[in-house]
Amino acid sequence: MTALIEAAQAPDYPADIQLVISNRPEALGLHKADALGVKAICIDHRDYKKRSEFEAELDAALRAHGIDFIACAGFMRVLGENFVQAWSGKIINIHPSLLPKYKGLHTHTRAIEAGDEKHGCTVHWVNEGVDEGKIIAQSELDILPDDTPDDLAKRVQALEHTLYPEALKAAVTNA
């Protein structure tokens, strides 16, 4: 998220980050966004009995703030079919694996345990499946013999900070 906000501060960047939404009130991203001059709000999913109610509130907040494109960054909720369809072609996500490998969680551990030589990150369009949307861009690195999941996560996160701003630029330019 911070990398996207910082990239968008360049005068020639084709996206303007206007709002950060978290579903967790304790999310550090809310404070980071605020410090970088971006409005940040929390819509706590635990305040809603149904996913559809939470997503209706999320959709309403996005529309009320004039948002027309979503770049998910650390938003750890699976979005439902109705929400995804309403934002089809206007929502992307970054995932810490070389999709289609290792959809979901614990990607670094899974890559190490599988004996993979390469790992990385993927920016993809969000669709109704979990981490199944069309790939926009990927970046990879070598898994080192002594890598722990934490070591690998830190190195992949560095890739994400470069890849995601470039992929968002490509997505909004071609959307």
Coordinates of C-alpha atoms in Angstrom, one line a residue:
M1 CA 0.0 0.0 0.0
T2 CA 2.8 2.4 0.9
A3 CA 4.6 1.7 -2.3
L4 CA 1.4 2.4 -4.3
I5 CA 0.8 5.7 -2.5
E6 CA 4.4 6.8 -3.0
A7 CA 4.4 5.9 -6.7
A8 CA 1.1 7.8 -7.2
Q9 CA 2.7 10.9 -5.9
A10 CA 4.7 11.2 -9.1
P11 CA 3.1 13.8 -11.4
D12 CA 3.1 11.4 -14.4
Y13 CA 1.6 8.4 -12.5
P14 CA -1.8 7.5 -14.0
A15 CA -3.5 6.7 -10.7
D16 CA -4.3 8.8 -7.7
I17 CA -4.7 6.9 -4.4
Q18 CA -7.6 8.7 -2.7
L19 CA -8.7 6.2 -0.1
V20 CA -7.4 3.3 2.0
I21 CA -9.9 1.0 3.6
S22 CA -9.1 -1.7 6.1
N23 CA -11.5 -4.2 7.7
R24 CA -9.3 -4.3 10.8
P25 CA -9.2 -1.2 13.1
E26 CA -5.7 -2.1 14.3
A27 CA -4.2 -2.2 10.8
L28 CA -1.0 -0.3 10.5
G29 CA -1.9 0.7 7.0
L30 CA -4.6 3.1 8.3
H31 CA -1.9 5.1 10.1
K32 CA 0.6 4.9 7.3
A33 CA -2.0 6.1 4.8
D34 CA -3.0 9.0 7.1
A35 CA 0.7 10.0 7.5
L36 CA 1.1 10.1 3.8
G37 CA -2.0 12.3 3.4
V38 CA -4.4 9.7 2.2
K39 CA -7.8 9.4 3.8
A40 CA -8.1 6.1 5.7
I41 CA -11.2 4.4 7.1
C42 CA -12.0 1.1 8.7
I43 CA -15.1 -0.9 7.9
D44 CA -14.8 -3.7 10.4
H45 CA -16.3 -6.9 8.9
R46 CA -17.0 -8.2 12.5
D47 CA -19.7 -5.5 12.8
Y48 CA -21.8 -7.3 10.2
K49 CA -23.7 -10.5 10.5
K50 CA -23.5 -11.3 6.8
R51 CA -20.7 -10.9 4.2
S52 CA -23.2 -9.2 1.9
E53 CA -23.9 -6.5 4.5
F54 CA -20.2 -5.9 5.0
E55 CA -19.6 -5.7 1.2
A56 CA -22.6 -3.4 0.7
E57 CA -21.1 -1.0 3.2
L58 CA -17.7 -1.4 1.5
D59 CA -19.2 -0.7 -1.9
A60 CA -21.1 2.3 -0.6
A61 CA -18.0 3.8 1.0
L62 CA -16.0 3.3 -2.3
R63 CA -18.7 5.0 -4.3
A64 CA -19.2 7.8 -1.8
H65 CA -15.5 8.7 -2.2
G66 CA -15.6 8.6 -6.0
I67 CA -13.4 5.5 -6.3
D68 CA -13.4 3.9 -9.7
F69 CA -10.5 1.4 -9.3
I70 CA -9.5 -0.9 -6.4
A71 CA -5.9 -2.1 -5.7
C72 CA -6.1 -4.6 -2.9
A73 CA -2.9 -4.6 -0.7
G74 CA -3.0 -6.7 2.4
F75 CA -6.8 -6.9 2.5
M76 CA -7.2 -10.4 3.9
R77 CA -10.9 -11.0 3.1
V78 CA -12.2 -13.0 0.3
L79 CA -14.6 -10.8 -1.6
G80 CA -18.0 -12.3 -2.6
E81 CA -19.3 -12.9 -6.1
N82 CA -21.7 -9.9 -6.1
F83 CA -19.0 -7.4 -5.0
V84 CA -16.5 -8.8 -7.5
Q85 CA -19.0 -8.7 -10.3
A86 CA -19.9 -5.1 -9.5
W87 CA -16.2 -4.1 -9.7
S88 CA -15.3 -6.4 -12.6
G89 CA -12.4 -5.1 -14.6
K90 CA -11.7 -2.5 -11.9
I91 CA -10.1 -4.5 -9.1
I92 CA -6.6 -6.0 -8.8
N93 CA -4.7 -7.9 -6.1
I94 CA -1.1 -8.8 -5.3
H95 CA -0.4 -12.3 -4.1
P96 CA 2.9 -13.6 -2.6
S97 CA 3.5 -16.5 -5.0
L98 CA 4.0 -17.2 -8.7
L99 CA 0.4 -18.0 -9.5
P100 CA -1.1 -20.4 -10.3
K101 CA 1.1 -22.0 -7.7
Y102 CA 0.2 -21.6 -4.0
K103 CA -3.1 -19.8 -4.0
G104 CA -4.3 -18.8 -0.5
L105 CA -2.1 -18.6 2.6
H106 CA 1.3 -19.8 3.8
T107 CA 2.8 -19.4 0.3
H108 CA 6.4 -19.1 1.4
T109 CA 6.3 -22.2 3.7
R110 CA 4.7 -24.2 0.9
A111 CA 7.3 -23.1 -1.7
I112 CA 10.2 -24.1 0.6
E113 CA 8.6 -27.4 1.6
A114 CA 7.9 -28.3 -2.0
G115 CA 11.6 -27.8 -2.8
D116 CA 10.9 -25.0 -5.3
E117 CA 13.9 -23.2 -6.8
K118 CA 11.9 -20.0 -7.6
H119 CA 9.3 -18.0 -5.8
G120 CA 7.9 -14.5 -6.1
C121 CA 4.8 -12.5 -6.4
T122 CA 1.9 -12.0 -8.8
V123 CA -0.5 -9.1 -9.5
H124 CA -3.8 -10.3 -11.0
W125 CA -7.3 -9.3 -11.8
V126 CA -9.7 -10.2 -9.0
N127 CA -12.5 -12.6 -10.1
E128 CA -14.9 -14.8 -8.2
G129 CA -12.2 -17.5 -7.5
V130 CA -9.5 -17.1 -4.8
D131 CA -6.2 -16.0 -6.5
E132 CA -7.5 -17.2 -9.9
G133 CA -7.9 -14.0 -11.9
K134 CA -5.9 -13.3 -15.1
I135 CA -2.3 -12.5 -14.4
I136 CA -1.1 -8.9 -15.0
A137 CA 2.5 -9.2 -13.9
Q138 CA 4.9 -11.4 -12.0
S139 CA 8.3 -11.0 -10.4
E140 CA 10.5 -13.9 -9.3
L141 CA 13.6 -14.6 -7.2
D142 CA 15.7 -17.7 -6.3
I143 CA 14.9 -19.6 -3.1
L144 CA 18.1 -19.8 -1.2
P145 CA 19.2 -23.1 0.5
D146 CA 19.0 -21.5 4.0
D147 CA 15.8 -19.5 3.4
T148 CA 13.2 -19.6 6.2
P149 CA 9.6 -18.6 5.4
D150 CA 10.3 -15.3 7.1
D151 CA 13.5 -14.6 5.1
L152 CA 11.6 -15.5 1.9
A153 CA 8.7 -13.3 2.8
K154 CA 10.9 -10.3 3.4
R155 CA 12.6 -10.7 0.0
V156 CA 9.3 -11.3 -1.8
Q157 CA 7.8 -8.2 -0.2
A158 CA 10.7 -6.2 -1.6
L159 CA 9.7 -7.5 -5.1
E160 CA 6.1 -6.6 -4.4
H161 CA 7.0 -2.9 -3.7
T162 CA 8.5 -2.6 -7.2
L163 CA 6.1 -4.8 -9.1
Y164 CA 2.7 -3.6 -7.7
P165 CA 3.1 0.1 -8.7
E166 CA 4.2 -0.9 -12.2
A167 CA 1.3 -3.4 -12.5
L168 CA -1.3 -0.9 -11.3
K169 CA 0.1 1.6 -13.8
A170 CA -0.4 -1.0 -16.6
A171 CA -3.9 -2.0 -15.3
V172 CA -5.3 1.5 -15.1
T173 CA -3.8 2.5 -18.4
N174 CA -5.3 -0.5 -20.2
A175 CA -8.5 -0.8 -18.2

